[in-house]
Amino acid sequence: MHAYRSHSCADLTAANVGDTVRLSGWVHRVRDHGGILFIDLRDHYGMTQVLCDPDSPVFKDMEKVRSEWCICIDGTVKARDPELVNDKIPTGEIEVFVRGLEVLGAAAELPLMVFGDQEYPEETRLKYRYLDLRREKMQRNMALRSDVVASMRRRMWDQKFREYQTPIITASSPEGARDFLVPSRLHPGKFYALPQAPQQFKQLLMVSGFDKYFQIAPCFRDEDPRADRSPTDFYQLDLEMSFVEQQDVFDTIQPVITGIFEEFGGGRNVDQTWEQISYRDAALWYGSDKPDLRNPIKMQVVSEHFAGSGFAIFAKLLEQDGTEVRAIPAPKGGSRKFCDRMNKFAQQEGLPGMGYIFWREKTADSVAQEMGITVKEAQAKLKSGEVEGGMEAAGPLAKNIGPERTEAIRQQLDLGLGDAAFFLGGKPKAFEGVAGKARNVIGNELGLTDLNRFAFAWIVDFPIYEQDEETGKIDFEHNPFSMPQGGMDALNGDPLEVLGYQYDLACNGYELVSGAIRNHKPEIMFKAFEIAGYGKEEVEKRFGGMVNAFQYGAPPHGGCAAGVDRIVMLLADADNLRDVILFPMNQKAEDLMMSAPSTPMSDQLMELGLRVIPQD
């Protein structure tokens, strides 16, 4: 028999009754039922119940065993009594009577329990990550991640892509985030960098004639952490193709992503048709360039209904250039309680508030106020039909702008009895973020968001440039290496109207994929950077390797990168990336388990020609 196990803890069934077996694993929990010890023995594959009574030669040793001890047992497979069969596990029909025991590794007192679903502080979980990873949920998440990556690879090979590895130590390259710098011992005073992405290398592969490249690539960015972003490193499905247009990239990656979500999405609906939405429309309709389309709410511009109205705040605001008023429809949100709650939400997000109108059945109170009669008289008139009942608009805004404007808003938004609308005004960039969050909250609270769906959309037509309001300076708003739509001709016009062949894939409120058709022509690249104030010499200095290569017959090419961590996070129904990464950092970019970052030894610094300057 094998030194440690003849079977895994998920293998044994009723067909093994009477067999002598050897199992190894961890003690999941111990139960003492009147002198009979029951132990749930766990390994990576499953759970088997083992038992021991005073007739066993190792009973006294088994009494010493505690949770999370690693043990090896020999025993005989027995059938469970019919009333004790556990249908929830594959081994639920049997149990193993223990006749031999070897303690492979005793466990000290546990800082966190593996058994059960108890919540522990994140700092504890990360410091003792090896224990946290033993938990069933974490084992399941990490197995899911491994399976997703394997499936990605198969799907890419099926589309005749080959996987190539690009360097991990390279030159610093400003790509939108801070680099992790690596000092060079052989070249004192100079530094390598960990790549933010394989971007330049994969483009150089296209120049080299490889045509179709992919890689499950590690990327390194010194960023501030958040729930859907790692502060140090992450993995992406990176791909690049030659002789393609934007739609070719879409047609390549869509079956890969769709297949992954169908395979691992737990039966949830997966969109088969992916809408293409311009960046500007996404900002207008959803307040975000990564909209959650499970929520059907679309925001609209309603400025015309407030211009010159009795609501002075919006009326005066609209007299300023670049301002507008947008409405967030809220079907089924027509109660003052809900409206007040959303107004408070806006205040918590840093805005003065959020105006609202809701539509309700006409009340005796409102009739009495309108006609200058008592409520009792109003009730009588409504009952007799002398005053027509029906629907009325309520809320401070409705009173200020009057019934005609209110009705025009209702018709534009296609709302009715029991519905509401919320309003935000100003320069769009100042309130779009809050409007987008409010849209999500409204959709969730009113049950409008379809939680059993993965909803995808391509966000396209990103503007390449933006203008600083104070200085008037033109700079890049998005990826400077995207090919401008219209090529050189577009760059000779208004920079703020230039759109790039750049695209993101949004799913359920997250950006899953980002990519572009690349600017492969040096003359267009130099012109694009010149508009943003970067001279030819500076471009050659920063991106010399790629610019030089483009002078030797660069093909049209493009690609994208899909975030592996975010995809697995969505599939696992996790709220945080750290639940799908084996050994993540904490919110301060610290590895509590390995004590990183750490202070270097003096001789290490001397060898590198470095000195640490203490910070005040």
XYZ file of C-alpha atoms in Angstrom, residues 20-499:
480
model
C -8.839 -1.924 3.959
C -7.823 1.604 3.040
C -5.323 4.307 3.935
C -6.322 7.991 3.957
C -4.339 11.136 4.660
C -5.612 14.655 5.257
C -6.524 17.266 7.806
C -8.866 16.869 10.766
C -11.790 19.058 9.782
C -13.710 18.557 13.023
C -13.910 16.082 15.910
C -17.139 14.876 17.531
C -17.298 12.694 20.663
C -20.567 10.760 20.813
C -20.532 8.859 24.086
C -17.056 7.447 23.794
C -17.148 7.001 20.025
C -14.977 9.522 18.171
C -16.155 10.752 14.773
C -13.682 12.709 12.679
C -14.324 14.429 9.362
C -11.076 13.911 7.462
C -10.496 16.418 4.671
C -8.116 16.660 1.748
C -8.170 18.788 -1.412
C -10.701 16.479 -3.053
C -13.350 15.998 -0.399
C -14.333 14.653 3.006
C -14.610 11.195 4.580
C -16.037 10.418 7.988
C -13.798 8.153 10.076
C -14.636 6.759 13.506
C -12.893 5.149 16.397
C -14.185 3.465 19.556
C -12.413 1.861 22.553
C -12.071 -1.392 20.574
C -9.623 0.312 18.230
C -5.941 -0.166 19.116
C -5.305 3.544 18.522
C -8.292 4.937 20.449
C -6.182 6.696 23.095
C -4.041 8.318 20.403
C -7.127 9.416 18.482
C -8.450 11.153 21.604
C -5.461 13.541 21.394
C -6.156 14.591 17.799
C -7.390 18.166 17.287
C -8.655 20.333 14.433
C -6.259 20.845 11.510
C -3.820 18.149 12.565
C -2.486 16.423 9.496
C -2.880 12.649 9.975
C -2.729 9.356 8.135
C -5.160 6.563 9.082
C -5.559 2.901 8.200
C -8.986 1.383 8.523
C -11.868 -0.677 7.194
C -14.680 0.763 5.097
C -18.123 0.261 6.646
C -21.603 1.057 5.350
C -23.446 3.744 7.287
C -26.841 2.961 8.749
C -29.519 4.068 6.224
C -30.796 6.841 8.483
C -27.250 8.240 8.827
C -26.409 8.466 5.109
C -25.225 11.962 4.125
C -26.435 12.725 0.598
C -24.515 16.020 0.498
C -21.100 14.433 -0.015
C -19.884 11.671 -2.404
C -18.639 9.548 0.501
C -21.884 9.906 2.478
C -22.823 6.221 2.276
C -19.735 4.972 4.102
C -17.406 5.597 7.040
C -13.990 4.201 7.900
C -13.291 2.402 11.180
C -9.769 3.453 12.233
C -7.273 0.720 13.154
C -4.027 2.621 12.628
C -2.951 6.255 13.086
C 0.127 8.292 12.218
C 0.321 11.973 13.070
C 2.011 13.632 10.100
C 1.871 17.149 11.485
C 0.331 18.364 14.734
C -1.229 21.859 14.730
C -0.759 24.612 17.278
C -3.724 26.619 18.558
C -5.417 28.053 15.487
C -5.593 31.836 14.901
C -8.626 31.232 12.664
C -10.956 28.302 12.225
C -11.056 26.443 8.922
C -14.344 24.697 9.709
C -17.497 26.756 9.168
C -18.089 30.168 7.597
C -16.917 32.403 10.414
C -15.707 35.848 9.371
C -12.253 37.000 10.434
C -10.510 40.362 10.004
C -8.761 40.639 6.668
C -5.415 41.232 8.353
C -5.743 37.880 10.174
C -6.743 36.080 6.996
C -3.774 37.464 5.064
C -1.206 36.899 7.810
C -2.262 33.228 8.080
C -3.172 32.836 4.437
C -2.101 29.180 4.352
C -4.867 28.466 6.882
C -7.379 30.739 5.153
C -6.733 28.868 1.900
C -7.718 25.569 3.545
C -11.311 26.781 3.800
C -13.755 25.162 1.389
C -14.719 28.456 -0.289
C -11.089 29.423 -0.914
C -10.182 25.961 -2.194
C -13.123 26.230 -4.579
C -12.139 29.742 -5.727
C -8.536 28.805 -6.450
C -9.539 25.638 -8.298
C -11.949 27.775 -10.334
C -9.147 30.190 -11.177
C -6.905 27.362 -12.349
C -9.690 25.865 -14.457
C -10.531 29.248 -16.021
C -6.907 29.844 -17.025
C -6.654 26.344 -18.517
C -9.858 26.943 -20.481
C -8.556 30.283 -21.742
C -5.439 28.622 -23.044
C -7.386 25.884 -24.842
C -9.716 28.385 -26.452
C -6.840 30.553 -27.677
C -4.974 27.572 -29.142
C -8.216 26.512 -30.840
C -8.180 29.882 -32.636
C -4.622 29.196 -33.826
C -2.889 31.555 -31.406
C 0.471 30.582 -29.935
C 1.623 31.489 -26.440
C 4.870 33.448 -26.169
C 6.602 34.735 -23.030
C 7.788 38.339 -22.872
C 10.405 39.793 -20.468
C 9.695 40.453 -16.815
C 12.695 42.758 -16.378
C 12.598 45.599 -18.882
C 12.842 49.382 -19.298
C 10.622 51.872 -17.516
C 7.731 52.985 -19.731
C 5.016 55.465 -18.730
C 1.765 53.602 -19.433
C -0.635 55.303 -17.053
C 0.532 53.947 -13.683
C 3.689 53.972 -11.567
C 6.437 51.497 -12.363
C 8.080 49.148 -9.906
C 11.767 49.967 -10.387
C 14.553 47.393 -10.014
C 18.101 48.701 -9.381
C 20.883 47.293 -11.567
C 24.000 45.955 -9.825
C 25.997 45.812 -13.049
C 25.011 49.345 -14.058
C 25.111 51.449 -10.873
C 22.601 54.283 -10.811
C 20.423 52.728 -13.495
C 17.163 50.879 -13.059
C 15.102 48.244 -14.782
C 11.322 48.140 -14.360
C 8.759 45.386 -13.956
C 6.400 45.633 -16.957
C 3.031 47.299 -16.416
C 1.908 45.136 -19.351
C 3.596 43.308 -22.240
C 2.303 46.127 -24.481
C 5.448 47.129 -26.347
C 6.798 43.591 -26.605
C 3.601 42.172 -28.073
C 3.542 44.957 -30.661
C 7.167 44.195 -31.493
C 6.166 40.555 -31.994
C 3.735 41.716 -34.670
C 6.553 43.646 -36.363
C 8.572 40.416 -36.097
C 5.944 38.605 -38.156
C 4.378 36.289 -35.546
C 0.801 37.291 -36.534
C -1.084 35.837 -33.525
C 0.249 36.059 -29.973
C -1.270 35.390 -26.567
C 0.032 35.021 -23.046
C -1.349 34.627 -19.536
C 0.801 37.568 -18.523
C 1.803 38.902 -15.107
C 1.609 42.708 -14.952
C 3.071 45.001 -12.301
C 1.724 48.419 -11.354
C 2.392 50.471 -8.246
C -1.227 51.511 -7.722
C -3.503 52.418 -4.862
C -5.531 49.331 -3.939
C -9.287 48.946 -4.247
C -11.707 46.031 -4.181
C -11.389 45.259 -7.917
C -7.691 46.106 -8.344
C -4.528 44.631 -6.866
C -1.972 47.186 -5.618
C 1.049 45.330 -7.004
C 0.535 42.622 -9.606
C -2.228 40.989 -11.584
C -2.676 38.575 -14.481
C -4.283 39.132 -17.848
C -5.101 37.160 -20.959
C -3.010 39.242 -23.341
C -3.387 38.935 -27.114
C -2.307 40.710 -30.279
C -3.042 40.130 -33.983
C -1.685 41.477 -37.264
C -3.675 42.675 -40.286
C -6.865 43.258 -38.311
C -9.500 45.899 -37.753
C -11.417 46.590 -34.578
C -14.249 44.168 -35.378
C -11.742 41.349 -35.975
C -10.509 41.694 -32.397
C -14.104 41.675 -31.127
C -14.911 38.550 -33.139
C -11.824 36.805 -31.724
C -12.205 37.523 -28.020
C -16.020 37.265 -27.770
C -16.281 33.460 -28.142
C -13.450 33.055 -25.618
C -15.134 35.228 -22.974
C -18.629 33.902 -23.726
C -17.379 30.324 -23.501
C -15.641 30.945 -20.169
C -18.779 32.453 -18.617
C -20.997 29.694 -19.998
C -18.604 27.022 -18.714
C -18.075 28.425 -15.231
C -21.014 30.802 -14.682
C -23.158 28.371 -12.739
C -26.026 28.395 -15.221
C -26.535 32.166 -15.231
C -27.607 33.775 -18.498
C -24.725 34.959 -20.688
C -25.363 37.673 -23.280
C -24.730 36.362 -26.792
C -25.099 39.742 -28.523
C -22.764 42.441 -27.292
C -23.912 45.993 -27.874
C -21.359 48.615 -28.949
C -21.797 51.884 -27.044
C -19.776 55.034 -27.618
C -17.798 56.372 -24.670
C -19.841 59.594 -24.688
C -23.173 57.738 -24.741
C -22.031 55.465 -21.904
C -21.212 58.524 -19.787
C -24.584 60.089 -20.621
C -26.787 57.022 -20.207
C -25.000 55.239 -17.370
C -22.572 57.720 -15.778
C -19.761 55.221 -16.323
C -17.564 53.744 -19.047
C -18.106 50.323 -17.450
C -21.898 50.222 -17.112
C -23.889 47.457 -15.471
C -26.383 46.635 -18.227
C -28.280 44.190 -16.033
C -29.926 47.404 -14.841
C -32.257 48.722 -17.605
C -32.230 52.359 -16.415
C -30.918 54.891 -18.945
C -30.316 58.480 -17.910
C -31.450 61.305 -20.194
C -30.758 65.003 -20.682
C -33.791 67.078 -19.578
C -32.239 70.559 -19.594
C -34.965 72.089 -21.821
C -37.610 71.449 -19.168
C -35.691 73.406 -16.512
C -34.327 76.293 -18.611
C -36.198 79.455 -17.573
C -38.291 77.449 -15.083
C -39.395 78.318 -11.589
C -36.706 76.071 -10.125
C -34.042 78.764 -9.800
C -31.144 76.454 -8.922
C -31.287 74.588 -12.234
C -32.477 77.598 -14.247
C -29.464 79.709 -13.244
C -27.113 76.755 -13.606
C -28.170 76.263 -17.211
C -27.199 79.862 -18.037
C -23.551 78.774 -17.701
C -21.672 77.207 -20.606
C -21.176 73.436 -20.576
C -23.889 72.671 -18.020
C -26.923 70.429 -18.287
C -29.539 68.648 -16.204
C -29.898 64.880 -16.397
C -32.681 62.662 -15.157
C -32.428 59.168 -13.701
C -35.758 57.354 -14.248
C -36.828 55.179 -11.303
C -39.690 52.843 -12.259
C -41.564 51.724 -9.101
C -39.683 54.298 -7.023
C -42.634 56.625 -6.504
C -42.671 57.070 -2.740
C -41.471 60.042 -0.724
C -39.590 57.705 1.615
C -37.521 56.237 -1.233
C -36.968 59.647 -2.813
C -35.719 61.112 0.460
C -33.379 58.143 0.880
C -31.838 58.727 -2.550
C -31.487 62.451 -1.831
C -29.557 61.537 1.311
C -27.393 59.152 -0.749
C -26.366 62.048 -3.028
C -25.451 64.144 0.010
C -23.302 61.318 1.376
C -21.519 61.263 -1.998
C -20.580 64.929 -1.627
C -23.349 66.646 -3.612
C -25.836 69.167 -2.131
C -28.632 66.735 -2.909
C -30.646 65.253 -5.737
C -33.945 66.708 -6.890
C -36.865 64.377 -7.521
C -40.404 64.090 -8.834
C -42.704 61.146 -8.194
C -46.115 60.339 -9.604
C -48.948 59.216 -7.350
C -52.731 59.037 -7.164
C -54.212 62.512 -6.737
C -54.888 63.112 -3.019
C -57.562 65.135 -1.210
C -54.758 67.125 0.435
C -53.374 68.313 -2.895
C -56.872 69.102 -4.264
C -57.697 71.053 -1.120
C -54.493 73.042 -1.369
C -54.980 73.706 -5.086
C -58.640 74.831 -4.746
C -58.405 76.538 -1.353
C -61.002 74.272 0.251
C -61.003 71.873 3.167
C -59.723 68.343 2.873
C -63.214 67.026 3.627
C -64.687 69.092 0.784
C -61.923 67.881 -1.515
C -62.699 64.265 -0.606
C -66.320 64.803 -1.501
C -65.481 66.393 -4.849
C -63.149 63.507 -5.723
C -65.759 60.948 -4.717
C -68.521 62.614 -6.729
C -66.354 63.055 -9.772
C -66.701 66.843 -9.682
C -62.924 66.911 -9.509
C -61.221 64.402 -11.748
C -58.931 61.943 -9.945
C -56.006 60.161 -11.497
C -52.294 60.800 -11.357
C -50.392 63.815 -10.069
C -46.752 64.810 -9.795
C -45.382 65.349 -6.301
C -42.195 66.650 -4.747
C -40.532 70.074 -4.461
C -39.433 70.151 -8.120
C -42.960 69.495 -9.373
C -44.291 72.479 -7.438
C -41.550 74.773 -8.741
C -41.689 73.962 -12.465
C -45.432 73.456 -12.812
C -47.664 70.754 -14.311
C -46.852 71.333 -18.008
C -43.092 70.903 -17.616
C -43.611 68.041 -15.197
C -45.843 66.221 -17.659
C -43.326 66.787 -20.474
C -40.613 65.199 -18.312
C -42.845 62.232 -17.504
C -43.593 61.622 -21.167
C -39.954 61.952 -22.216
C -38.897 59.414 -19.569
C -41.893 57.143 -20.280
C -42.899 56.997 -16.620
C -46.271 56.502 -14.982
C -48.153 56.057 -11.751
C -45.900 54.828 -8.930
C -42.702 55.892 -10.711
C -40.136 58.577 -9.903
C -37.268 60.486 -11.477
C -34.153 62.012 -9.926
C -32.260 65.015 -11.249
C -28.654 66.212 -11.162
C -27.254 69.343 -12.769
C -23.963 71.083 -13.525
C -20.996 70.249 -15.698
C -21.371 66.550 -16.505
C -17.897 65.480 -15.367
C -18.646 66.910 -11.925
C -21.731 64.755 -11.309
C -21.548 61.794 -13.723
C -19.793 59.552 -11.202
C -22.433 60.107 -8.516
C -25.216 59.770 -11.099
C -23.791 56.411 -12.159
C -23.651 55.191 -8.558
C -27.193 56.440 -7.922
C -28.415 54.574 -11.015
C -26.901 51.348 -9.641
C -28.432 51.856 -6.185
C -31.860 52.586 -7.683
C -31.702 49.500 -9.894
C -30.690 47.255 -6.983
C -33.138 48.631 -4.400
C -36.117 48.576 -6.751
C -35.346 45.043 -7.968
C -34.766 46.175 -11.553
C -31.302 44.621 -11.884
C -31.250 41.067 -13.251
C -28.828 39.293 -10.914
C -28.984 36.046 -12.922
C -27.181 37.486 -15.942
C -23.758 38.379 -17.287
C -24.368 41.475 -19.422
C -21.614 42.544 -21.827
C -21.083 45.669 -23.928
C -18.176 47.088 -25.899
C -17.424 50.706 -25.032
C -15.937 52.273 -28.163
C -14.940 55.638 -29.685
C -12.826 56.875 -26.793
C -11.622 60.486 -27.159
C -7.836 60.607 -27.416
C -7.406 64.133 -26.021
C -8.801 66.323 -23.273
C -8.291 69.983 -22.368
C -7.380 71.284 -18.932
C -10.081 73.803 -17.982
C -7.677 76.070 -16.117
C -4.601 76.051 -18.360
C -6.208 75.206 -21.693
C -3.455 72.627 -22.288
C -4.267 69.640 -24.503
C -3.186 66.274 -23.135
C -4.018 62.621 -23.624
C -7.297 61.503 -22.045
C -6.896 57.875 -23.066
C -4.334 55.515 -24.608
C -1.876 57.617 -26.675
C -0.865 54.593 -28.789
C -4.324 54.031 -30.293
C -4.741 54.693 -34.001
C -6.806 57.890 -34.449
C -10.007 57.323 -36.378
C -9.304 59.087 -39.659
C -5.524 58.823 -39.321
C -3.431 61.924 -40.022
C -6.408 63.854 -41.413
C -8.170 63.643 -38.027
C -5.095 65.068 -36.266
C -5.181 68.173 -38.461
C -8.596 69.158 -37.060
C -9.918 69.908 -33.547
C -8.000 67.633 -31.128
C -11.009 67.370 -28.808
C -13.002 65.746 -31.607
C -10.385 63.051 -32.323
C -11.560 59.554 -31.431
